XYZ file of C-alpha atoms in Angstrom:
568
model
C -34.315 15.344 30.589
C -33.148 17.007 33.933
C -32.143 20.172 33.801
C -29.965 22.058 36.955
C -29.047 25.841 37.015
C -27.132 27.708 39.532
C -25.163 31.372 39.990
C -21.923 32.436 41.431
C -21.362 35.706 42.483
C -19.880 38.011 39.472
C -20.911 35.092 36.971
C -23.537 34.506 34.348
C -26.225 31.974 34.768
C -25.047 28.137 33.942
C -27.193 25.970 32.827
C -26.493 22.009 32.532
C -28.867 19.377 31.141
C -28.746 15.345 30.976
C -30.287 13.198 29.474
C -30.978 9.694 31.028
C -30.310 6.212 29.242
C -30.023 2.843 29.388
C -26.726 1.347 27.893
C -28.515 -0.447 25.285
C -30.729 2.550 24.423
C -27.709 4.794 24.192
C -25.610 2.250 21.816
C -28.919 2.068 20.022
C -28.810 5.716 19.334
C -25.202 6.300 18.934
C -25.582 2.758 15.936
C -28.567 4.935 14.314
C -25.991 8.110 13.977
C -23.020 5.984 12.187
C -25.378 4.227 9.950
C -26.876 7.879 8.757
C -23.439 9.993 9.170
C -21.144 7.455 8.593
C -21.511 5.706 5.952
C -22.392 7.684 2.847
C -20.081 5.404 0.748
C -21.359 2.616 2.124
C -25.260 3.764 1.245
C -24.294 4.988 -2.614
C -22.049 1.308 -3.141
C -25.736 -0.204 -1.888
C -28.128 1.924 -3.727
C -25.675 1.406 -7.115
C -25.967 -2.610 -6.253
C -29.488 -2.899 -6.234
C -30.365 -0.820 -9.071
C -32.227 2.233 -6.597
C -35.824 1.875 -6.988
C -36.092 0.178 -10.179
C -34.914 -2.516 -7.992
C -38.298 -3.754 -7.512
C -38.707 -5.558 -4.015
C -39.925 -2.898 -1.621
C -39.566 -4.983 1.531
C -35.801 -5.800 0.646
C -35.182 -1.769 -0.084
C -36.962 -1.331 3.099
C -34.993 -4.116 4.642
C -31.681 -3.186 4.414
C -31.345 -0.105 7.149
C -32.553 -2.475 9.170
C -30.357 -4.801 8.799
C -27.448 -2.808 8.694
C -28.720 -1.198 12.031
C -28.899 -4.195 14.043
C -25.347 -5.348 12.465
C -24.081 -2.474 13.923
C -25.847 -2.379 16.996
C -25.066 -5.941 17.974
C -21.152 -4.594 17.286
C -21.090 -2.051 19.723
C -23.157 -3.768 22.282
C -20.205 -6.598 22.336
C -17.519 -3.463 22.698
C -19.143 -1.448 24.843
C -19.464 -2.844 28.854
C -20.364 -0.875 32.001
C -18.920 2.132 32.881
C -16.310 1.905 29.632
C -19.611 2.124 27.578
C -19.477 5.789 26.929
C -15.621 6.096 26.108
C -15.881 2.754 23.894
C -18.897 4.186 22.027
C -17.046 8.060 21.826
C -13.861 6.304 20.216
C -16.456 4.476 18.255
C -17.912 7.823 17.106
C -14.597 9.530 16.248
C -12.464 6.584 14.545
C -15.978 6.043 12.707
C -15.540 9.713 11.419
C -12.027 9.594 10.201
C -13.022 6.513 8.240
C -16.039 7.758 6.575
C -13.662 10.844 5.435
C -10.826 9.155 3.875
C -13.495 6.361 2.168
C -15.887 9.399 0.905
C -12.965 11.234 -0.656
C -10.879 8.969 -1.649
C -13.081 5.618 -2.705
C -10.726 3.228 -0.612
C -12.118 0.034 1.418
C -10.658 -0.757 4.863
C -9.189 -3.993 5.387
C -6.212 -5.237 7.289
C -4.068 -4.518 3.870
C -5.565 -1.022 4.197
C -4.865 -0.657 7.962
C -1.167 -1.902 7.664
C -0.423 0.204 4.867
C -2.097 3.360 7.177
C -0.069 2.578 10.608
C 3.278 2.178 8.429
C 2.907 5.546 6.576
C 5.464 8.494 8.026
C 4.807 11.475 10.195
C 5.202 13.536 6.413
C 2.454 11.837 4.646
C 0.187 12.369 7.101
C 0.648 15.430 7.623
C -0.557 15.671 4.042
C -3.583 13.934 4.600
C -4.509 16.691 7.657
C -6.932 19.218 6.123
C -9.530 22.224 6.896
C -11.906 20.109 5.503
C -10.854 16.471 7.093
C -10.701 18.552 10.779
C -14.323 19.841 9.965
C -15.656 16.534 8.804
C -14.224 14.582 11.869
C -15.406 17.526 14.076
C -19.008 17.435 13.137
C -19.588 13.503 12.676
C -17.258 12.072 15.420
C -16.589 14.712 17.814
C -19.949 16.899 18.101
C -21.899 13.054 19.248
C -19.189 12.355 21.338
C -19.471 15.565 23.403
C -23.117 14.562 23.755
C -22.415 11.664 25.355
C -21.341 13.314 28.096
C -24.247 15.094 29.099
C -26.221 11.334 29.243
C -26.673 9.826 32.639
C -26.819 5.971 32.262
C -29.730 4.743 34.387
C -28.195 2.491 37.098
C -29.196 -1.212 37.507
C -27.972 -4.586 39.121
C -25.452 -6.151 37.564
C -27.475 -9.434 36.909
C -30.322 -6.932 35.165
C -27.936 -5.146 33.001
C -26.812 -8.500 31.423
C -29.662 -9.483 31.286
C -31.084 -6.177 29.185
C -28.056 -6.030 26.922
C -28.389 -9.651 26.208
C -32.178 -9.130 25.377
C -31.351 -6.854 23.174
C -28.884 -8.571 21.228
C -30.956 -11.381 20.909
C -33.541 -9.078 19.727
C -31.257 -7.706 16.627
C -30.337 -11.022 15.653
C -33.508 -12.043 15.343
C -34.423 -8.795 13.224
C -31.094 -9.835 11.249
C -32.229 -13.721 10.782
C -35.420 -12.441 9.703
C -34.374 -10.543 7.174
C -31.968 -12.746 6.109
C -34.734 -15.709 5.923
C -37.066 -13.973 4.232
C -35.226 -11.675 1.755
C -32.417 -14.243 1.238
C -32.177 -14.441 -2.690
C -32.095 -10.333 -2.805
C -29.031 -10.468 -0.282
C -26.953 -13.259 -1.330
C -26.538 -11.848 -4.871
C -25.796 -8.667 -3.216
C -23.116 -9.463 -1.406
C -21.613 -11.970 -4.102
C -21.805 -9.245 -7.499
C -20.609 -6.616 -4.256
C -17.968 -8.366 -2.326
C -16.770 -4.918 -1.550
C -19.424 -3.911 0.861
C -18.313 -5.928 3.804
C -15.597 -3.659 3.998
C -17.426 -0.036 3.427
C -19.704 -0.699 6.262
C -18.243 1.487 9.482
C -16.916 0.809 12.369
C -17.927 -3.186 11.522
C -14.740 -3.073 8.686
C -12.287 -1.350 10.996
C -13.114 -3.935 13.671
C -12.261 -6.722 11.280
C -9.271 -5.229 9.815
C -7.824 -4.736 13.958
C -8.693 -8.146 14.720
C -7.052 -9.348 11.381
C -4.190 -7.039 12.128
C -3.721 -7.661 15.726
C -4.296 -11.424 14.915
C -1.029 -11.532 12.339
C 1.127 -9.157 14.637
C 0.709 -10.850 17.835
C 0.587 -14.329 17.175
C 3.325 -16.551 18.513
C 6.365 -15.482 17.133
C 8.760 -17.749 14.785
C 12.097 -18.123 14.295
C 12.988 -16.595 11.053
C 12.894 -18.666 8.179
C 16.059 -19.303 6.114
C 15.921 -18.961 2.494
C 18.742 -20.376 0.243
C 20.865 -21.509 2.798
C 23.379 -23.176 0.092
C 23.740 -19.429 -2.074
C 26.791 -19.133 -3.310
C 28.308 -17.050 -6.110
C 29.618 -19.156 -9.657
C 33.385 -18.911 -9.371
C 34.844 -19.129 -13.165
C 38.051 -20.897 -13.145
C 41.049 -18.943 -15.851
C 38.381 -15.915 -16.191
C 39.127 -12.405 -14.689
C 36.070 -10.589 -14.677
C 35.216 -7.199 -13.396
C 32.846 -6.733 -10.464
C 28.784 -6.738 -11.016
C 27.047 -3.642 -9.747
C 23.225 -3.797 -9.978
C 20.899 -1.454 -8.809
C 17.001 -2.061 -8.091
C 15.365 1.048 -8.435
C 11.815 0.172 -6.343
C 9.236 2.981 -7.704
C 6.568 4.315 -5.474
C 2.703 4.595 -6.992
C 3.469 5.111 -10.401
C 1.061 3.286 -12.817
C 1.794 1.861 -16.474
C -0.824 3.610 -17.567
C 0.374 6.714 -17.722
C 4.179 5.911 -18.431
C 5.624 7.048 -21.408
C 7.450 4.080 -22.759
C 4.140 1.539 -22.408
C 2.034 4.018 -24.816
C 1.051 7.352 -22.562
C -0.124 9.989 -25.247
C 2.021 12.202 -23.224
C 5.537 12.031 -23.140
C 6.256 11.329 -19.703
C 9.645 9.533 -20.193
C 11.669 11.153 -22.706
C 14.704 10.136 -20.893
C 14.557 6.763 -20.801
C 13.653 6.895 -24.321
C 17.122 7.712 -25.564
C 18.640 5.782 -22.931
C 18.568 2.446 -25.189
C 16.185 0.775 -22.291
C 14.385 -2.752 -22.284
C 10.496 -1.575 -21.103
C 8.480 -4.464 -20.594
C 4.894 -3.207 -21.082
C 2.565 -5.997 -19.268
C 3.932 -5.854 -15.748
C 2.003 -6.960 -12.469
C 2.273 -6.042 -8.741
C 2.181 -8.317 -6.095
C 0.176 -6.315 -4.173
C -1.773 -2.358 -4.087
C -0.216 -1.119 -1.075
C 3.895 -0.621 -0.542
C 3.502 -2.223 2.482
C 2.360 -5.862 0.797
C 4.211 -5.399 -2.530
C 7.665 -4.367 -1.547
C 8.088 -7.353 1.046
C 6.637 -10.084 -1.542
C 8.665 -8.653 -4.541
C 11.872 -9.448 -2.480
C 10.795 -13.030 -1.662
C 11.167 -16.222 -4.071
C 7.181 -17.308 -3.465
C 5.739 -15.229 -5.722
C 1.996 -13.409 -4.892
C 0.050 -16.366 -4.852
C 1.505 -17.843 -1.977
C 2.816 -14.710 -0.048
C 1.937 -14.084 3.168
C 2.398 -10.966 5.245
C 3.834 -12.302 8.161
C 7.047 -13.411 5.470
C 7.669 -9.786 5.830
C 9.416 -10.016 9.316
C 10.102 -13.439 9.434
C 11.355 -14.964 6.303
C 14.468 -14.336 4.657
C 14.225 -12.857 1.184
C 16.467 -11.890 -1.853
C 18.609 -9.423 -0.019
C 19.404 -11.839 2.936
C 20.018 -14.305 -0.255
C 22.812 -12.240 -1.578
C 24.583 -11.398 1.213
C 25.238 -15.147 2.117
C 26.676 -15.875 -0.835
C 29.271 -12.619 -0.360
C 27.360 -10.027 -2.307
C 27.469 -6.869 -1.240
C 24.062 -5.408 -0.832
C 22.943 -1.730 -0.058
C 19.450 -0.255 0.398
C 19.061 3.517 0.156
C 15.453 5.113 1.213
C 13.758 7.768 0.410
C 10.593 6.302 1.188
C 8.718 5.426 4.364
C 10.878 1.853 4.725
C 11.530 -1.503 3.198
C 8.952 -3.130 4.848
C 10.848 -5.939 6.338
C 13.226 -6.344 3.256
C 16.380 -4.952 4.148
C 15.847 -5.560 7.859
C 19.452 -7.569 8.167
C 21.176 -5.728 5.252
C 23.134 -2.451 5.494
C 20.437 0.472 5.050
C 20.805 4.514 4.306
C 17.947 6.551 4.924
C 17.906 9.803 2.724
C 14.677 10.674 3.208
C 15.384 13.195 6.742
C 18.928 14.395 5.264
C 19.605 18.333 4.967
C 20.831 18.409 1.336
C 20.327 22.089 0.137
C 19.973 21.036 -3.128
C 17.091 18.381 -2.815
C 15.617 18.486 0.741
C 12.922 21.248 1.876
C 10.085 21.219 4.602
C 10.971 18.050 5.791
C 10.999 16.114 2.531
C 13.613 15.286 0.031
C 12.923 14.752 -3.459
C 14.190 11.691 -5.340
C 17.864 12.873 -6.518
C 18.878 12.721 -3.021
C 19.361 9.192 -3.484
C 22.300 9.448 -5.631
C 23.667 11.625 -3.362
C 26.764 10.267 -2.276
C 26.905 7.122 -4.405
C 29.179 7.792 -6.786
C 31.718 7.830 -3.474
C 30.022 4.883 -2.308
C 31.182 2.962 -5.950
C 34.254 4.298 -5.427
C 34.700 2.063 -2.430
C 33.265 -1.255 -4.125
C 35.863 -4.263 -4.987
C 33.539 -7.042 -5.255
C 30.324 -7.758 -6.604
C 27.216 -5.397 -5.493
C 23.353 -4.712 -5.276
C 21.975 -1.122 -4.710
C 18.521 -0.786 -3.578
C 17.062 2.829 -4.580
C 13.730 3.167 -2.486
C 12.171 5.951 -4.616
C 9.645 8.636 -3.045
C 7.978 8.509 -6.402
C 4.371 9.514 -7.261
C 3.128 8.933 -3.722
C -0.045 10.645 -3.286
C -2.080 12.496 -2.481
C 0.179 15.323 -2.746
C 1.792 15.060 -6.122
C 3.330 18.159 -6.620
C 5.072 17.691 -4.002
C 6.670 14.696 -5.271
C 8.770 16.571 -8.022
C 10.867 20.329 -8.564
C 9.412 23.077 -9.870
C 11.296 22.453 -13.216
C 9.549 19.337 -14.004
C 5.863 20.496 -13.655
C 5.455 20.775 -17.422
C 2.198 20.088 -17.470
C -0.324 22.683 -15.981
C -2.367 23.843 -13.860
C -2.120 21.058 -11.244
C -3.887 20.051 -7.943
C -1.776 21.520 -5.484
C -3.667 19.627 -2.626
C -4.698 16.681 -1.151
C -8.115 17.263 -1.248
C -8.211 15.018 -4.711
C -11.863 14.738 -4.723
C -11.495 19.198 -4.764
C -9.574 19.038 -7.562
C -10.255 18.227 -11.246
C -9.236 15.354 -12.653
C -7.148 17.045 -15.538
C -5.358 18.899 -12.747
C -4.436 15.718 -10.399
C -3.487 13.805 -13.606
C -1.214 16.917 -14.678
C 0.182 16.493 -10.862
C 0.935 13.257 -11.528
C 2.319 13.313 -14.611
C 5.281 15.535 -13.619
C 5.581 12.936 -11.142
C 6.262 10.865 -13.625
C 8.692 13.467 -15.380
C 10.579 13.590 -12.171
C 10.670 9.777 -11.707
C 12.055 9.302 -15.587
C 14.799 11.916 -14.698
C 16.352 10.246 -11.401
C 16.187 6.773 -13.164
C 18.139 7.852 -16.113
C 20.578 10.003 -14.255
C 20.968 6.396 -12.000
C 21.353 4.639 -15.648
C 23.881 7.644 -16.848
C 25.808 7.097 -13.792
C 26.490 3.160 -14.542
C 27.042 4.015 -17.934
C 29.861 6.048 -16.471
C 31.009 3.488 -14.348
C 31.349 0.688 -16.897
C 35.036 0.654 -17.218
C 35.347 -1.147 -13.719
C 32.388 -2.759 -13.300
C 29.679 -4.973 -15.363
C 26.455 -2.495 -14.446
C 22.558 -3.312 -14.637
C 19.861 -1.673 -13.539
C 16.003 -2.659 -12.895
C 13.594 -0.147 -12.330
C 9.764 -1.156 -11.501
C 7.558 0.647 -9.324
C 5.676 -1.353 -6.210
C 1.952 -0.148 -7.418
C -0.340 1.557 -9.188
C -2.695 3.970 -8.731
C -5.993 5.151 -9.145
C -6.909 9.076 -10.231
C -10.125 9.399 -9.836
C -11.498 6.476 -12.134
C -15.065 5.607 -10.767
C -14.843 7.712 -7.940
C -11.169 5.841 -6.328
C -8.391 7.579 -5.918
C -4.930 6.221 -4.475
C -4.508 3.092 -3.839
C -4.807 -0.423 -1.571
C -8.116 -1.642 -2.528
C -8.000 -5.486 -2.107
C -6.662 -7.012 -4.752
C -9.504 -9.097 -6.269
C -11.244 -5.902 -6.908
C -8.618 -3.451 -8.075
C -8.911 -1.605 -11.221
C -5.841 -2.208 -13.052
C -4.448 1.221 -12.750
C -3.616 -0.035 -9.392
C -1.868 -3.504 -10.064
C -0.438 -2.648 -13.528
C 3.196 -1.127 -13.171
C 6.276 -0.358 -15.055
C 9.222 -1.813 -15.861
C 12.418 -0.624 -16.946
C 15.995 -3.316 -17.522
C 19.349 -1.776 -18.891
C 22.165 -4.259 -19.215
C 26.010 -2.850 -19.876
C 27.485 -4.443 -22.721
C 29.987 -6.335 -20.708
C 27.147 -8.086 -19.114
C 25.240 -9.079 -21.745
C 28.555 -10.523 -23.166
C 29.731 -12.709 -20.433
C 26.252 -14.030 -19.805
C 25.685 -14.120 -23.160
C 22.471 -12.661 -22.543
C 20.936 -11.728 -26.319
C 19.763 -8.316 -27.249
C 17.232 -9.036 -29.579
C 16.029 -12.207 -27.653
C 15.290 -9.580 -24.782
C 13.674 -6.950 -26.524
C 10.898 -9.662 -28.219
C 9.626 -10.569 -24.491
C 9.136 -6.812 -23.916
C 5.419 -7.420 -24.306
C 4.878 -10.748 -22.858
C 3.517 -10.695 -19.038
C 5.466 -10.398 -16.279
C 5.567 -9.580 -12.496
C 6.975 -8.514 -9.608
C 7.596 -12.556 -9.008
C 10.362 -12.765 -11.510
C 12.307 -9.903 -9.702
C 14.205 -12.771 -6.769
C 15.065 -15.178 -9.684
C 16.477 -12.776 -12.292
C 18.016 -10.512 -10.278
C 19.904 -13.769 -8.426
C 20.969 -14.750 -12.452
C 22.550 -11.009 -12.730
C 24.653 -11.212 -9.706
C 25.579 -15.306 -10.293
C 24.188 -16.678 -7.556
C 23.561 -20.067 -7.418
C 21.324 -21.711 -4.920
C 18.399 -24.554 -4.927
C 15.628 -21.809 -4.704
C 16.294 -20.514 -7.915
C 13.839 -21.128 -10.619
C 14.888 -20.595 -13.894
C 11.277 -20.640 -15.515
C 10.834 -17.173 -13.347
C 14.234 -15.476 -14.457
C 14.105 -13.025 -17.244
C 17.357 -13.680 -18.636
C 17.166 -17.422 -18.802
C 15.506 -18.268 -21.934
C 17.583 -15.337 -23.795
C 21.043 -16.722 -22.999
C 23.207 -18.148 -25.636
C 22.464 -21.801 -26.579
C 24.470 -24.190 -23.749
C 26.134 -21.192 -22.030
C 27.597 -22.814 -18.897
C 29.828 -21.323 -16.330
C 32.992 -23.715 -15.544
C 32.272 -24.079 -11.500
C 35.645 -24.953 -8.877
C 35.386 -27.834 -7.134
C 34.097 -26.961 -3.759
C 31.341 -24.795 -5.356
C 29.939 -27.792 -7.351
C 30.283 -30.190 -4.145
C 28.422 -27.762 -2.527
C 25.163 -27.727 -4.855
C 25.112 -31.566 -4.807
């Protein structure tokens, strides 16, 4: 350590200190911080995996710092090059920090789902996330080591030397790492295959992998945009004057079956919707954890298992669908964005408007959405789809997600700091979520209802995720979806049909209400909703529409000639 002191006249006495390094010593040291500071949830998943010490190998308890060390050493050391070494390893240092907060109090994983959900969120929501606490956490474990880095002095060599060091080194931790892995192989490979979760809890290694993932979809070589039903067209009925079909899609935000009303809840959470007369269809999936995977796929005719998240940007999906075959289509948002789905479709965004009677700090609760629409009906003369992008339950923040006059049940977590809160008190948040989110759908329902005279109204409500509330330690949402607990993947669903649809699709009541229990998922949305607004086109698949198998025996429409030449 050097140490230098000086005076100035009229000043105190300054003292500055170094310390001197070599690179690879100083990414050594900075790996050894992260792996004690920085990953707390990645030491408890561990310790939980192998049992503690009633695990009973020594040398693979012993083992695994070690390994986890020279991981994460070998990491930086391929980041961090000559004079950028310091400022690579700082941003490691701080980035590392913010991680290790939001996986400590929150239980998430960080994968490229994760990361896309994080960089589409809205200046508003993370503003929630900024806390005393979060600011404190990031201060001492990111930027307190990263101050210290200034006051090293790297010890100068050749070029040819310093290569040749760093690449000593790294040879030296992979050897350490194939050791380990040679001799304690049985202990590690059930680890990691009863824990697939680990590979992303260990930081900055799971950040690095989600970027590269990330940066690997984003940038590759861009395509032209795939068209999807090129051939939609709508079923004219020859000798048949029928009114207009308005349909609106009301896309939830976080709200979990579990806790819904209508699929069981011990608490009442939708007593509107209850008197409304609704179909609820109690054994509904996702297609993803995260709005940013779910919204896009729900909207596309491939269904989850063969989604892929570069179809949000460049593949046509149900709205693009419609409006070829002269629907009118309209998304409203109040949420952070379709995702990609409404990207060539005629979009309002409600969430910034200055509506005294919904909007305050910045935020506007869910009614704002119908703000307006009854003037936008007014204007309708053909067939139509609404799009209702709900703000929902999104967390943490619940009660902020709902008025005053809704929080019925008390007290509540008024924070975001879930993991500072009791669970009764985030669930109580939550659940006037809920309230809130029952209220704006049936006021939407109330206002087809009253809107049935000149048009043939439906409406679909199901929300884009779950979430989790503090069940083994996870709260939110967007773990991977092999692993999620089912309060994230398990949603509602709500269907209303007006009596003048039902009747010229012949669509059966009772036929309906004895699939309300049978599964379902956000696949079937594409296929029934195309059924609702008679659209025909090759894409459609009947075994995925709703409706199909509840129609009246042999009900046919009578198609004009140039639509039938068309589909042949």
């Amino acid at each position: 350590m050097k140490s230098t002191a000086g005076k100035t006249p009229g000043s105190t006495r300054i003292s500055t200190w170094t310390v001197s390094m070599s690179r690879p010593l100083l990414t050594l040291v900075v790996a050894v911080w992260l792996i004690l500071f920085a990953n707390l949830p990645f030491w408890r998943t561990i310790w939980s995996g192998i049992n503690g010490w009633s695990n009973g190998n020594p040398g693979f308890i012993a083992s695994l710092p070690l390994f986890a060390l020279m991981w994460t050493f070998i990491l930086l050391s391929v980041l961090a090059w000559g004079r950028l070494t310091k400022l690579v390893l700082a941003i490691a240092l701080l980035v590392s920090a913010a991680v290790s907060y939001f996986m400590s109090s929150f239980g998430i994983v960080i994968d490229s789902d994760m990361l896309t959900n994080v960089l589409q969120t809205d200046p508003a929501e993370v503003r929630e996330l900024i806390t005393a606490r979060m600011l404190g956490w990031i201060f001492v474990v990111g930027v307190l080591p990263a101050l210290l880095l200034t006051r090293v002095r790297i010890t100068r060599r050749s070029m040819g030397r310093e290569l040749a060091m760093k690449l000593a080194s790294v040879v030296i931790a992979a050897a350490c790492i194939g050791g380990i892995a040679m001799t304690e192989y049985q202990s590690y490979a059930s680890l990691f295959r009863n824990h697939r979760e680990i590979r992303l809890m260990l930081t900055p290694s799971n950040l690095v992998s989600a970027v590269h993932s990330y940066v690997r979809s984003e940038f590759k070589t861009p395509v032209k945009l795939e068209v999807v039903g090129a051939d939609a067209h709508r079923i004219r009925e020859v000798g048949v004057n029928r009114r207009p079909r308005l349909t609106v899609v009301m896309v939830g935000e976080t709200a979990r079956a579990a806790n819904f009303g209508l699929d069981g809840y011990k608490r009442n959470t939708s007593p509107e919707l209850a008197r409304e007369g609704v179909l609820n269809f109690t054994e509904v999936s996702s297609c993803g954890t995260a709005t940013a995977v779910s919204v896009p796929c729900m909207f596309q005719d491939v269904g989850r298992d063969e989604y892929k998240p570069e179809y949000a940007k460049n593949r046509e999906g149900l709205l693009d669908v419609l409006q070829r075959a002269g629907v009118g289509v309209l998304w409203r948002d109040n949420n952070s964005g379709c995702k990609g789905a409404c990207d060539r479709v005629p979009t309002d965004d409600v969430s910034h408007l200055n509506l005294a009677d919904f909007c305050a700090n910045g935020e506007c609760h869910d009614d704002a959405l119908l703000s307006g629409l009854q003037d936008y009906i007014n204007s309708i003369k053909d067939d139509t789809l609404v799009v209702l992008h709900m703000k929902g339950s999104h967390g943490p923040f619940y009660s902020k997600r709902y008025p005053a006059t809704y929080g019925k049940f008390t007290p509540v977590c008024d924070s975001s700091q879930l993991d500072q809160c009791s669970r009764q008190s985030i669930v109580n948040a939550y659940d006037n979520s809920l309230l809130y989110t029952d209220h704006v759908v049936a006021e939407t329902l109330r206002l087809l209802k009253h809107n049935q005279a000149s048009f043939d109204t439906a409406l679909i409500y199901l929300s884009d995720h779950g979430e989790s509330l503090g069940e083994g330690g996870v709260y939110l949402h967007g773990l991977p979806y092999a692993m999620a607990p089912k309060e994230q993947t398990h949603i509602p669903m709500v269907i209303w049909l007006s009596e003048g649809i039902k009747d010229h699709d012949g669509i059966q009541g009772q036929c309906m209400a004895a699939l309300e229990n049978q599964p379902w998922s956000q696949d079937n949305l594409f296929h029934s909703v195309l059924d609702l607004m008679a659209v025909q086109t090759s894409v459609y698949r009947p075994e995925l529409d709703m409706f199909h198998t509840c129609k009246a025996v042999n009900q046919a429409s009578v198609m004009s000639v140039d639509s039938a030449a068309r589909i042949n």
